[in-house]
Amino acid sequence: MHKVNVSVPAVSTNVGPGYDVVGLALNLRNVIEMHLSTRDDLIVEIRGEGSDRLPSDYHNPVMRAAIRLFQTLEQAPAGLHVRCTNTIPLDVGLSARATMTVGGLVGANNLLGS
């Protein structure tokens, strides 16, 4: 079973006079774990921030990014298990959803062998 882990830091890009130019990577991270499954199913687990608000299906930001990459490369796994451990608060300007998208893209890319 092939498995990848991706850790993406929170960022704040609205820093002082460098508005949207100067940014800070913070010590808050979203960790995305993906592994291929021999079963023909999709499992999305969400732990931590947003576990009560984020969808646990194809509409999850991690899965939307991964599916887009799979479609672009015309390679899709039979089954996929995704675990999102979120420590970045949603909707407070720390790019939580962007980190999920990046994590989904990088994780899917690594699962397919880069």
PDB file of N, CA and C in Angstrom:
ATOM      1  N   MET A   1       0.850  -1.173   0.000  1.00  0.00           N
ATOM      2  CA  MET A   1       0.000   0.000   0.000  1.00  0.00           C
ATOM      3  C   MET A   1       0.900   1.242   0.000  1.00  0.00           C
ATOM      4  N   HIS A   2       0.698   2.107  -0.947  1.00  0.00           N
ATOM      5  CA  HIS A   2       1.477   3.335  -1.074  1.00  0.00           C
ATOM      6  C   HIS A   2       0.819   4.426  -0.235  1.00  0.00           C
ATOM      7  N   LYS A   3       1.643   5.143   0.567  1.00  0.00           N
ATOM      8  CA  LYS A   3       1.107   6.156   1.470  1.00  0.00           C
ATOM      9  C   LYS A   3       1.989   7.397   1.429  1.00  0.00           C
ATOM     10  N   VAL A   4       1.352   8.582   1.484  1.00  0.00           N
ATOM     11  CA  VAL A   4       2.096   9.838   1.537  1.00  0.00           C
ATOM     12  C   VAL A   4       1.523  10.708   2.656  1.00  0.00           C
ATOM     13  N   ASN A   5       2.403  11.541   3.232  1.00  0.00           N
ATOM     14  CA  ASN A   5       2.022  12.538   4.232  1.00  0.00           C
ATOM     15  C   ASN A   5       2.500  13.890   3.742  1.00  0.00           C
ATOM     16  N   VAL A   6       1.628  14.881   3.815  1.00  0.00           N
ATOM     17  CA  VAL A   6       1.973  16.241   3.405  1.00  0.00           C
ATOM     18  C   VAL A   6       1.608  17.176   4.550  1.00  0.00           C
ATOM     19  N   SER A   7       2.538  18.043   4.923  1.00  0.00           N
ATOM     20  CA  SER A   7       2.309  19.020   5.977  1.00  0.00           C
ATOM     21  C   SER A   7       2.465  20.410   5.376  1.00  0.00           C
ATOM     22  N   VAL A   8       1.419  21.224   5.479  1.00  0.00           N
ATOM     23  CA  VAL A   8       1.420  22.551   4.863  1.00  0.00           C
ATOM     24  C   VAL A   8       1.189  23.599   5.960  1.00  0.00           C
ATOM     25  N   PRO A   9       2.088  24.605   6.059  1.00  0.00           N
ATOM     26  CA  PRO A   9       1.951  25.608   7.119  1.00  0.00           C
ATOM     27  C   PRO A   9       0.911  26.669   6.792  1.00  0.00           C
ATOM     28  N   ALA A  10       0.375  27.269   7.840  1.00  0.00           N
ATOM     29  CA  ALA A  10      -0.504  28.425   7.683  1.00  0.00           C
ATOM     30  C   ALA A  10       0.338  29.615   7.256  1.00  0.00           C
ATOM     31  N   VAL A  11      -0.273  30.526   6.546  1.00  0.00           N
ATOM     32  CA  VAL A  11       0.433  31.742   6.138  1.00  0.00           C
ATOM     33  C   VAL A  11      -0.442  32.954   6.413  1.00  0.00           C
ATOM     34  N   SER A  12       0.217  34.054   6.677  1.00  0.00           N
ATOM     35  CA  SER A  12      -0.466  35.327   6.785  1.00  0.00           C
ATOM     36  C   SER A  12       0.208  36.257   5.791  1.00  0.00           C
ATOM     37  N   THR A  13      -0.556  36.734   4.813  1.00  0.00           N
ATOM     38  CA  THR A  13       0.047  37.557   3.759  1.00  0.00           C
ATOM     39  C   THR A  13      -0.245  39.032   3.931  1.00  0.00           C
ATOM     40  N   ASN A  14      -1.019  39.387   4.910  1.00  0.00           N
ATOM     41  CA  ASN A  14      -1.336  40.806   5.131  1.00  0.00           C
ATOM     42  C   ASN A  14      -0.469  41.348   6.258  1.00  0.00           C
ATOM     43  N   VAL A  15       0.822  41.494   5.976  1.00  0.00           N
ATOM     44  CA  VAL A  15       1.769  41.901   7.002  1.00  0.00           C
ATOM     45  C   VAL A  15       2.196  43.351   6.772  1.00  0.00           C
ATOM     46  N   GLY A  16       1.773  44.224   7.654  1.00  0.00           N
ATOM     47  CA  GLY A  16       2.195  45.627   7.637  1.00  0.00           C
ATOM     48  C   GLY A  16       2.109  46.294   6.281  1.00  0.00           C
ATOM     49  N   PRO A  17       3.139  47.064   5.907  1.00  0.00           N
ATOM     50  CA  PRO A  17       3.108  47.812   4.650  1.00  0.00           C
ATOM     51  C   PRO A  17       3.311  46.925   3.427  1.00  0.00           C
ATOM     52  N   GLY A  18       3.670  45.664   3.617  1.00  0.00           N
ATOM     53  CA  GLY A  18       3.865  44.752   2.491  1.00  0.00           C
ATOM     54  C   GLY A  18       2.605  43.985   2.156  1.00  0.00           C
ATOM     55  N   TYR A  19       1.485  44.659   2.127  1.00  0.00           N
ATOM     56  CA  TYR A  19       0.166  44.053   1.909  1.00  0.00           C
ATOM     57  C   TYR A  19       0.184  43.116   0.702  1.00  0.00           C
ATOM     58  N   ASP A  20      -0.102  41.856   0.909  1.00  0.00           N
ATOM     59  CA  ASP A  20      -0.129  40.799  -0.109  1.00  0.00           C
ATOM     60  C   ASP A  20       1.200  40.594  -0.818  1.00  0.00           C
ATOM     61  N   VAL A  21       2.281  41.121  -0.280  1.00  0.00           N
ATOM     62  CA  VAL A  21       3.610  40.907  -0.856  1.00  0.00           C
ATOM     63  C   VAL A  21       4.509  40.220   0.168  1.00  0.00           C
ATOM     64  N   VAL A  22       4.444  40.671   1.415  1.00  0.00           N
ATOM     65  CA  VAL A  22       5.244  40.093   2.483  1.00  0.00           C
ATOM     66  C   VAL A  22       4.354  39.124   3.249  1.00  0.00           C
ATOM     67  N   GLY A  23       4.841  37.918   3.453  1.00  0.00           N
ATOM     68  CA  GLY A  23       4.046  36.934   4.164  1.00  0.00           C
ATOM     69  C   GLY A  23       4.858  36.230   5.240  1.00  0.00           C
ATOM     70  N   LEU A  24       4.161  35.572   6.123  1.00  0.00           N
ATOM     71  CA  LEU A  24       4.783  34.810   7.198  1.00  0.00           C
ATOM     72  C   LEU A  24       4.235  33.391   7.183  1.00  0.00           C
ATOM     73  N   ALA A  25       5.109  32.399   7.250  1.00  0.00           N
ATOM     74  CA  ALA A  25       4.687  31.028   7.479  1.00  0.00           C
ATOM     75  C   ALA A  25       4.604  30.849   8.991  1.00  0.00           C
ATOM     76  N   LEU A  26       3.506  30.337   9.464  1.00  0.00           N
ATOM     77  CA  LEU A  26       3.274  30.206  10.899  1.00  0.00           C
ATOM     78  C   LEU A  26       3.447  28.768  11.350  1.00  0.00           C
ATOM     79  N   ASN A  27       3.525  28.575  12.629  1.00  0.00           N
ATOM     80  CA  ASN A  27       3.718  27.241  13.175  1.00  0.00           C
ATOM     81  C   ASN A  27       2.390  26.525  13.415  1.00  0.00           C
ATOM     82  N   LEU A  28       1.448  26.728  12.550  1.00  0.00           N
ATOM     83  CA  LEU A  28       0.200  25.968  12.514  1.00  0.00           C
ATOM     84  C   LEU A  28       0.211  25.204  11.203  1.00  0.00           C
ATOM     85  N   ARG A  29      -0.195  23.963  11.228  1.00  0.00           N
ATOM     86  CA  ARG A  29      -0.109  23.145  10.015  1.00  0.00           C
ATOM     87  C   ARG A  29      -1.356  22.306   9.820  1.00  0.00           C
ATOM     88  N   ASN A  30      -1.649  22.061   8.546  1.00  0.00           N
ATOM     89  CA  ASN A  30      -2.618  21.043   8.186  1.00  0.00           C
ATOM     90  C   ASN A  30      -1.829  19.874   7.626  1.00  0.00           C
ATOM     91  N   VAL A  31      -2.118  18.695   8.126  1.00  0.00           N
ATOM     92  CA  VAL A  31      -1.418  17.492   7.686  1.00  0.00           C
ATOM     93  C   VAL A  31      -2.399  16.624   6.913  1.00  0.00           C
ATOM     94  N   ILE A  32      -2.006  16.268   5.702  1.00  0.00           N
ATOM     95  CA  ILE A  32      -2.830  15.439   4.830  1.00  0.00           C
ATOM     96  C   ILE A  32      -2.131  14.092   4.671  1.00  0.00           C
ATOM     97  N   GLU A  33      -2.824  13.021   4.997  1.00  0.00           N
ATOM     98  CA  GLU A  33      -2.311  11.672   4.785  1.00  0.00           C
ATOM     99  C   GLU A  33      -3.181  11.021   3.723  1.00  0.00           C
ATOM    100  N   MET A  34      -2.549  10.454   2.714  1.00  0.00           N
ATOM    101  CA  MET A  34      -3.282   9.754   1.649  1.00  0.00           C
ATOM    102  C   MET A  34      -2.664   8.381   1.452  1.00  0.00           C
ATOM    103  N   HIS A  35      -3.509   7.391   1.285  1.00  0.00           N
ATOM    104  CA  HIS A  35      -2.986   6.108   0.853  1.00  0.00           C
ATOM    105  C   HIS A  35      -3.984   5.414  -0.059  1.00  0.00           C
ATOM    106  N   LEU A  36      -3.402   4.664  -0.978  1.00  0.00           N
ATOM    107  CA  LEU A  36      -4.208   3.933  -1.946  1.00  0.00           C
ATOM    108  C   LEU A  36      -4.873   2.760  -1.263  1.00  0.00           C
ATOM    109  N   SER A  37      -6.037   2.426  -1.754  1.00  0.00           N
ATOM    110  CA  SER A  37      -6.796   1.313  -1.200  1.00  0.00           C
ATOM    111  C   SER A  37      -7.119   0.338  -2.322  1.00  0.00           C
ATOM    112  N   THR A  38      -7.145  -0.937  -2.001  1.00  0.00           N
ATOM    113  CA  THR A  38      -7.502  -1.936  -3.011  1.00  0.00           C
ATOM    114  C   THR A  38      -9.010  -2.007  -3.212  1.00  0.00           C
ATOM    115  N   ARG A  39      -9.742  -1.478  -2.248  1.00  0.00           N
ATOM    116  CA  ARG A  39     -11.205  -1.441  -2.375  1.00  0.00           C
ATOM    117  C   ARG A  39     -11.599  -0.258  -3.238  1.00  0.00           C
ATOM    118  N   ASP A  40     -12.723  -0.369  -3.883  1.00  0.00           N
ATOM    119  CA  ASP A  40     -13.222   0.695  -4.764  1.00  0.00           C
ATOM    120  C   ASP A  40     -14.064   1.669  -3.948  1.00  0.00           C
ATOM    121  N   ASP A  41     -13.395   2.462  -3.098  1.00  0.00           N
ATOM    122  CA  ASP A  41     -14.133   3.400  -2.264  1.00  0.00           C
ATOM    123  C   ASP A  41     -13.284   4.622  -1.956  1.00  0.00           C
ATOM    124  N   LEU A  42     -13.937   5.628  -1.449  1.00  0.00           N
ATOM    125  CA  LEU A  42     -13.276   6.853  -1.019  1.00  0.00           C
ATOM    126  C   LEU A  42     -13.638   7.087   0.437  1.00  0.00           C
ATOM    127  N   ILE A  43     -12.611   7.255   1.264  1.00  0.00           N
ATOM    128  CA  ILE A  43     -12.831   7.555   2.669  1.00  0.00           C
ATOM    129  C   ILE A  43     -12.100   8.854   2.971  1.00  0.00           C
ATOM    130  N   VAL A  44     -12.830   9.826   3.504  1.00  0.00           N
ATOM    131  CA  VAL A  44     -12.237  11.098   3.902  1.00  0.00           C
ATOM    132  C   VAL A  44     -12.528  11.302   5.377  1.00  0.00           C
ATOM    133  N   GLU A  45     -11.461  11.358   6.183  1.00  0.00           N
ATOM    134  CA  GLU A  45     -11.587  11.623   7.611  1.00  0.00           C
ATOM    135  C   GLU A  45     -11.072  13.025   7.883  1.00  0.00           C
ATOM    136  N   ILE A  46     -11.787  13.755   8.711  1.00  0.00           N
ATOM    137  CA  ILE A  46     -11.362  15.107   9.076  1.00  0.00           C
ATOM    138  C   ILE A  46     -11.266  15.173  10.588  1.00  0.00           C
ATOM    139  N   ARG A  47     -10.105  15.598  11.055  1.00  0.00           N
ATOM    140  CA  ARG A  47      -9.875  15.744  12.490  1.00  0.00           C
ATOM    141  C   ARG A  47      -9.464  17.184  12.777  1.00  0.00           C
ATOM    142  N   GLY A  48      -9.844  17.687  13.916  1.00  0.00           N
ATOM    143  CA  GLY A  48      -9.422  19.021  14.325  1.00  0.00           C
ATOM    144  C   GLY A  48     -10.331  20.110  13.785  1.00  0.00           C
ATOM    145  N   GLU A  49      -9.726  21.250  13.436  1.00  0.00           N
ATOM    146  CA  GLU A  49     -10.468  22.427  12.984  1.00  0.00           C
ATOM    147  C   GLU A  49     -11.332  22.112  11.766  1.00  0.00           C
ATOM    148  N   GLY A  50     -12.574  22.512  11.827  1.00  0.00           N
ATOM    149  CA  GLY A  50     -13.487  22.352  10.698  1.00  0.00           C
ATOM    150  C   GLY A  50     -14.067  20.969  10.536  1.00  0.00           C
ATOM    151  N   SER A  51     -13.813  20.076  11.473  1.00  0.00           N
ATOM    152  CA  SER A  51     -14.326  18.709  11.327  1.00  0.00           C
ATOM    153  C   SER A  51     -15.846  18.671  11.295  1.00  0.00           C
ATOM    154  N   ASP A  52     -16.472  19.682  11.880  1.00  0.00           N
ATOM    155  CA  ASP A  52     -17.929  19.744  11.886  1.00  0.00           C
ATOM    156  C   ASP A  52     -18.480  20.534  10.693  1.00  0.00           C
ATOM    157  N   ARG A  53     -17.598  21.210   9.925  1.00  0.00           N
ATOM    158  CA  ARG A  53     -18.068  22.071   8.830  1.00  0.00           C
ATOM    159  C   ARG A  53     -17.588  21.640   7.449  1.00  0.00           C
ATOM    160  N   LEU A  54     -16.462  20.954   7.374  1.00  0.00           N
ATOM    161  CA  LEU A  54     -15.923  20.554   6.077  1.00  0.00           C
ATOM    162  C   LEU A  54     -16.580  19.261   5.597  1.00  0.00           C
ATOM    163  N   PRO A  55     -16.867  19.159   4.303  1.00  0.00           N
ATOM    164  CA  PRO A  55     -17.480  17.932   3.784  1.00  0.00           C
ATOM    165  C   PRO A  55     -16.497  16.767   3.812  1.00  0.00           C
ATOM    166  N   SER A  56     -17.004  15.588   4.057  1.00  0.00           N
ATOM    167  CA  SER A  56     -16.155  14.387   4.071  1.00  0.00           C
ATOM    168  C   SER A  56     -16.461  13.514   2.855  1.00  0.00           C
ATOM    169  N   ASP A  57     -16.491  14.164   1.701  1.00  0.00           N
ATOM    170  CA  ASP A  57     -16.743  13.461   0.444  1.00  0.00           C
ATOM    171  C   ASP A  57     -15.944  14.137  -0.669  1.00  0.00           C
ATOM    172  N   TYR A  58     -16.408  14.000  -1.902  1.00  0.00           N
ATOM    173  CA  TYR A  58     -15.715  14.564  -3.067  1.00  0.00           C
ATOM    174  C   TYR A  58     -15.643  16.089  -3.044  1.00  0.00           C
ATOM    175  N   HIS A  59     -16.432  16.729  -2.233  1.00  0.00           N
ATOM    176  CA  HIS A  59     -16.465  18.193  -2.190  1.00  0.00           C
ATOM    177  C   HIS A  59     -15.475  18.782  -1.189  1.00  0.00           C
ATOM    178  N   ASN A  60     -14.743  17.948  -0.486  1.00  0.00           N
ATOM    179  CA  ASN A  60     -13.714  18.409   0.423  1.00  0.00           C
ATOM    180  C   ASN A  60     -12.604  19.083  -0.398  1.00  0.00           C
ATOM    181  N   PRO A  61     -12.040  20.219   0.061  1.00  0.00           N
ATOM    182  CA  PRO A  61     -10.998  20.908  -0.717  1.00  0.00           C
ATOM    183  C   PRO A  61      -9.797  20.029  -1.069  1.00  0.00           C
ATOM    184  N   VAL A  62      -9.426  19.125  -0.177  1.00  0.00           N
ATOM    185  CA  VAL A  62      -8.318  18.204  -0.462  1.00  0.00           C
ATOM    186  C   VAL A  62      -8.689  17.297  -1.626  1.00  0.00           C
ATOM    187  N   MET A  63      -9.889  16.746  -1.574  1.00  0.00           N
ATOM    188  CA  MET A  63     -10.317  15.821  -2.619  1.00  0.00           C
ATOM    189  C   MET A  63     -10.552  16.528  -3.949  1.00  0.00           C
ATOM    190  N   ARG A  64     -11.089  17.735  -3.913  1.00  0.00           N
ATOM    191  CA  ARG A  64     -11.308  18.475  -5.166  1.00  0.00           C
ATOM    192  C   ARG A  64      -9.982  18.688  -5.894  1.00  0.00           C
ATOM    193  N   ALA A  65      -8.935  19.041  -5.134  1.00  0.00           N
ATOM    194  CA  ALA A  65      -7.620  19.251  -5.742  1.00  0.00           C
ATOM    195  C   ALA A  65      -7.040  17.940  -6.265  1.00  0.00           C
ATOM    196  N   ALA A  66      -7.146  16.878  -5.468  1.00  0.00           N
ATOM    197  CA  ALA A  66      -6.613  15.584  -5.892  1.00  0.00           C
ATOM    198  C   ALA A  66      -7.341  15.070  -7.128  1.00  0.00           C
ATOM    199  N   ILE A  67      -8.650  15.186  -7.143  1.00  0.00           N
ATOM    200  CA  ILE A  67      -9.433  14.720  -8.294  1.00  0.00           C
ATOM    201  C   ILE A  67      -9.071  15.502  -9.547  1.00  0.00           C
ATOM    202  N   ARG A  68      -8.871  16.812  -9.406  1.00  0.00           N
ATOM    203  CA  ARG A  68      -8.481  17.619 -10.561  1.00  0.00           C
ATOM    204  C   ARG A  68      -7.153  17.128 -11.142  1.00  0.00           C
ATOM    205  N   LEU A  69      -6.197  16.802 -10.273  1.00  0.00           N
ATOM    206  CA  LEU A  69      -4.912  16.294 -10.747  1.00  0.00           C
ATOM    207  C   LEU A  69      -5.086  14.926 -11.403  1.00  0.00           C
ATOM    208  N   PHE A  70      -5.865  14.037 -10.777  1.00  0.00           N
ATOM    209  CA  PHE A  70      -6.108  12.715 -11.359  1.00  0.00           C
ATOM    210  C   PHE A  70      -6.739  12.848 -12.747  1.00  0.00           C
ATOM    211  N   GLN A  71      -7.686  13.762 -12.893  1.00  0.00           N
ATOM    212  CA  GLN A  71      -8.336  13.960 -14.187  1.00  0.00           C
ATOM    213  C   GLN A  71      -7.370  14.527 -15.223  1.00  0.00           C
ATOM    214  N   THR A  72      -6.555  15.489 -14.812  1.00  0.00           N
ATOM    215  CA  THR A  72      -5.598  16.101 -15.731  1.00  0.00           C
ATOM    216  C   THR A  72      -4.602  15.068 -16.247  1.00  0.00           C
ATOM    217  N   LEU A  73      -4.128  14.202 -15.369  1.00  0.00           N
ATOM    218  CA  LEU A  73      -3.146  13.189 -15.755  1.00  0.00           C
ATOM    219  C   LEU A  73      -3.787  11.905 -16.280  1.00  0.00           C
ATOM    220  N   GLU A  74      -5.117  11.846 -16.236  1.00  0.00           N
ATOM    221  CA  GLU A  74      -5.883  10.684 -16.683  1.00  0.00           C
ATOM    222  C   GLU A  74      -5.433   9.412 -15.978  1.00  0.00           C
ATOM    223  N   GLN A  75      -5.200   9.543 -14.676  1.00  0.00           N
ATOM    224  CA  GLN A  75      -4.845   8.407 -13.832  1.00  0.00           C
ATOM    225  C   GLN A  75      -5.641   8.530 -12.546  1.00  0.00           C
ATOM    226  N   ALA A  76      -6.397   7.533 -12.241  1.00  0.00           N
ATOM    227  CA  ALA A  76      -7.181   7.583 -11.010  1.00  0.00           C
ATOM    228  C   ALA A  76      -7.018   6.266 -10.257  1.00  0.00           C
ATOM    229  N   PRO A  77      -6.801   6.338  -8.968  1.00  0.00           N
ATOM    230  CA  PRO A  77      -6.690   5.104  -8.180  1.00  0.00           C
ATOM    231  C   PRO A  77      -8.060   4.462  -8.007  1.00  0.00           C
ATOM    232  N   ALA A  78      -8.048   3.152  -7.779  1.00  0.00           N
ATOM    233  CA  ALA A  78      -9.312   2.448  -7.560  1.00  0.00           C
ATOM    234  C   ALA A  78      -9.961   2.927  -6.270  1.00  0.00           C
ATOM    235  N   GLY A  79      -9.174   3.048  -5.225  1.00  0.00           N
ATOM    236  CA  GLY A  79      -9.685   3.500  -3.941  1.00  0.00           C
ATOM    237  C   GLY A  79      -8.682   4.411  -3.268  1.00  0.00           C
ATOM    238  N   LEU A  80      -9.195   5.290  -2.420  1.00  0.00           N
ATOM    239  CA  LEU A  80      -8.333   6.270  -1.773  1.00  0.00           C
ATOM    240  C   LEU A  80      -8.840   6.544  -0.363  1.00  0.00           C
ATOM    241  N   HIS A  81      -7.898   6.578   0.581  1.00  0.00           N
ATOM    242  CA  HIS A  81      -8.217   6.915   1.964  1.00  0.00           C
ATOM    243  C   HIS A  81      -7.456   8.196   2.290  1.00  0.00           C
ATOM    244  N   VAL A  82      -8.175   9.228   2.717  1.00  0.00           N
ATOM    245  CA  VAL A  82      -7.580  10.525   3.019  1.00  0.00           C
ATOM    246  C   VAL A  82      -7.905  10.891   4.462  1.00  0.00           C
ATOM    247  N   ARG A  83      -6.866  11.298   5.207  1.00  0.00           N
ATOM    248  CA  ARG A  83      -7.065  11.776   6.577  1.00  0.00           C
ATOM    249  C   ARG A  83      -6.500  13.191   6.657  1.00  0.00           C
ATOM    250  N   CYS A  84      -7.343  14.132   7.048  1.00  0.00           N
ATOM    251  CA  CYS A  84      -6.936  15.526   7.191  1.00  0.00           C
ATOM    252  C   CYS A  84      -6.905  15.866   8.672  1.00  0.00           C
ATOM    253  N   THR A  85      -5.742  16.252   9.166  1.00  0.00           N
ATOM    254  CA  THR A  85      -5.608  16.695  10.544  1.00  0.00           C
ATOM    255  C   THR A  85      -5.347  18.191  10.487  1.00  0.00           C
ATOM    256  N   ASN A  86      -6.365  18.957  10.805  1.00  0.00           N
ATOM    257  CA  ASN A  86      -6.323  20.409  10.645  1.00  0.00           C
ATOM    258  C   ASN A  86      -6.085  21.105  11.977  1.00  0.00           C
ATOM    259  N   THR A  87      -5.056  21.949  12.017  1.00  0.00           N
ATOM    260  CA  THR A  87      -4.824  22.775  13.199  1.00  0.00           C
ATOM    261  C   THR A  87      -4.964  24.254  12.865  1.00  0.00           C
ATOM    262  N   ILE A  88      -5.191  24.569  11.594  1.00  0.00           N
ATOM    263  CA  ILE A  88      -5.357  25.963  11.169  1.00  0.00           C
ATOM    264  C   ILE A  88      -6.838  26.320  11.239  1.00  0.00           C
ATOM    265  N   PRO A  89      -7.205  27.339  11.999  1.00  0.00           N
ATOM    266  CA  PRO A  89      -8.616  27.734  12.077  1.00  0.00           C
ATOM    267  C   PRO A  89      -9.136  28.196  10.715  1.00  0.00           C
ATOM    268  N   LEU A  90     -10.375  27.855  10.436  1.00  0.00           N
ATOM    269  CA  LEU A  90     -11.009  28.258   9.182  1.00  0.00           C
ATOM    270  C   LEU A  90     -11.470  29.714   9.258  1.00  0.00           C
ATOM    271  N   ASP A  91     -11.433  30.377   8.126  1.00  0.00           N
ATOM    272  CA  ASP A  91     -12.040  31.702   7.951  1.00  0.00           C
ATOM    273  C   ASP A  91     -11.505  32.780   8.889  1.00  0.00           C
ATOM    274  N   VAL A  92     -10.194  32.739   9.189  1.00  0.00           N
ATOM    275  CA  VAL A  92      -9.597  33.799  10.003  1.00  0.00           C
ATOM    276  C   VAL A  92      -8.402  34.445   9.302  1.00  0.00           C
ATOM    277  N   GLY A  93      -8.247  34.181   8.009  1.00  0.00           N
ATOM    278  CA  GLY A  93      -7.180  34.817   7.243  1.00  0.00           C
ATOM    279  C   GLY A  93      -5.843  34.112   7.275  1.00  0.00           C
ATOM    280  N   LEU A  94      -5.815  32.825   7.642  1.00  0.00           N
ATOM    281  CA  LEU A  94      -4.561  32.078   7.677  1.00  0.00           C
ATOM    282  C   LEU A  94      -4.458  31.054   6.544  1.00  0.00           C
ATOM    283  N   SER A  95      -5.296  31.209   5.539  1.00  0.00           N
ATOM    284  CA  SER A  95      -5.249  30.372   4.325  1.00  0.00           C
ATOM    285  C   SER A  95      -5.470  28.891   4.586  1.00  0.00           C
ATOM    286  N   ALA A  96      -6.380  28.564   5.482  1.00  0.00           N
ATOM    287  CA  ALA A  96      -6.640  27.163   5.821  1.00  0.00           C
ATOM    288  C   ALA A  96      -7.105  26.367   4.609  1.00  0.00           C
ATOM    289  N   ARG A  97      -8.029  26.894   3.833  1.00  0.00           N
ATOM    290  CA  ARG A  97      -8.525  26.171   2.663  1.00  0.00           C
ATOM    291  C   ARG A  97      -7.458  26.063   1.578  1.00  0.00           C
ATOM    292  N   ALA A  98      -6.625  27.075   1.456  1.00  0.00           N
ATOM    293  CA  ALA A  98      -5.527  27.014   0.481  1.00  0.00           C
ATOM    294  C   ALA A  98      -4.537  25.915   0.856  1.00  0.00           C
ATOM    295  N   THR A  99      -4.275  25.742   2.151  1.00  0.00           N
ATOM    296  CA  THR A  99      -3.356  24.684   2.561  1.00  0.00           C
ATOM    297  C   THR A  99      -3.944  23.310   2.261  1.00  0.00           C
ATOM    298  N   MET A 100      -5.253  23.183   2.355  1.00  0.00           N
ATOM    299  CA  MET A 100      -5.893  21.916   2.014  1.00  0.00           C
ATOM    300  C   MET A 100      -5.762  21.632   0.527  1.00  0.00           C
ATOM    301  N   THR A 101      -5.938  22.662  -0.288  1.00  0.00           N
ATOM    302  CA  THR A 101      -5.810  22.501  -1.735  1.00  0.00           C
ATOM    303  C   THR A 101      -4.380  22.109  -2.102  1.00  0.00           C
ATOM    304  N   VAL A 102      -3.415  22.817  -1.544  1.00  0.00           N
ATOM    305  CA  VAL A 102      -2.009  22.498  -1.821  1.00  0.00           C
ATOM    306  C   VAL A 102      -1.682  21.088  -1.336  1.00  0.00           C
ATOM    307  N   GLY A 103      -2.144  20.733  -0.150  1.00  0.00           N
ATOM    308  CA  GLY A 103      -1.907  19.391   0.378  1.00  0.00           C
ATOM    309  C   GLY A 103      -2.512  18.316  -0.503  1.00  0.00           C
ATOM    310  N   GLY A 104      -3.709  18.556  -1.021  1.00  0.00           N
ATOM    311  CA  GLY A 104      -4.347  17.594  -1.923  1.00  0.00           C
ATOM    312  C   GLY A 104      -3.581  17.420  -3.225  1.00  0.00           C
ATOM    313  N   LEU A 105      -3.113  18.530  -3.791  1.00  0.00           N
ATOM    314  CA  LEU A 105      -2.337  18.464  -5.034  1.00  0.00           C
ATOM    315  C   LEU A 105      -1.001  17.753  -4.835  1.00  0.00           C
ATOM    316  N   VAL A 106      -0.271  18.136  -3.808  1.00  0.00           N
ATOM    317  CA  VAL A 106       1.040  17.534  -3.558  1.00  0.00           C
ATOM    318  C   VAL A 106       0.894  16.059  -3.194  1.00  0.00           C
ATOM    319  N   GLY A 107      -0.083  15.744  -2.354  1.00  0.00           N
ATOM    320  CA  GLY A 107      -0.298  14.352  -1.978  1.00  0.00           C
ATOM    321  C   GLY A 107      -0.662  13.479  -3.168  1.00  0.00           C
ATOM    322  N   ALA A 108      -1.592  13.935  -3.985  1.00  0.00           N
ATOM    323  CA  ALA A 108      -1.995  13.154  -5.167  1.00  0.00           C
ATOM    324  C   ALA A 108      -0.831  13.013  -6.142  1.00  0.00           C
ATOM    325  N   ASN A 109      -0.076  14.091  -6.324  1.00  0.00           N
ATOM    326  CA  ASN A 109       1.076  14.046  -7.219  1.00  0.00           C
ATOM    327  C   ASN A 109       2.110  13.012  -6.724  1.00  0.00           C
ATOM    328  N   ASN A 110       2.365  12.994  -5.433  1.00  0.00           N
ATOM    329  CA  ASN A 110       3.311  12.029  -4.888  1.00  0.00           C
ATOM    330  C   ASN A 110       2.786  10.602  -4.968  1.00  0.00           C
ATOM    331  N   LEU A 111       1.481  10.421  -4.791  1.00  0.00           N
ATOM    332  CA  LEU A 111       0.908   9.070  -4.930  1.00  0.00           C
ATOM    333  C   LEU A 111       1.102   8.528  -6.336  1.00  0.00           C
ATOM    334  N   LEU A 112       1.061   9.410  -7.319  1.00  0.00           N
ATOM    335  CA  LEU A 112       1.209   8.991  -8.709  1.00  0.00           C
ATOM    336  C   LEU A 112       2.669   8.940  -9.154  1.00  0.00           C
ATOM    337  N   GLY A 113       3.589   9.158  -8.217  1.00  0.00           N
ATOM    338  CA  GLY A 113       4.994   9.085  -8.556  1.00  0.00           C
ATOM    339  C   GLY A 113       5.585  10.382  -9.060  1.00  0.00           C
ATOM    340  N   SER A 114       5.007  11.503  -8.666  1.00  0.00           N
ATOM    341  CA  SER A 114       5.487  12.849  -9.027  1.00  0.00           C
ATOM    342  C   SER A 114       5.395  13.092 -10.508  1.00  0.00           C
TER     343      SER A 114
END
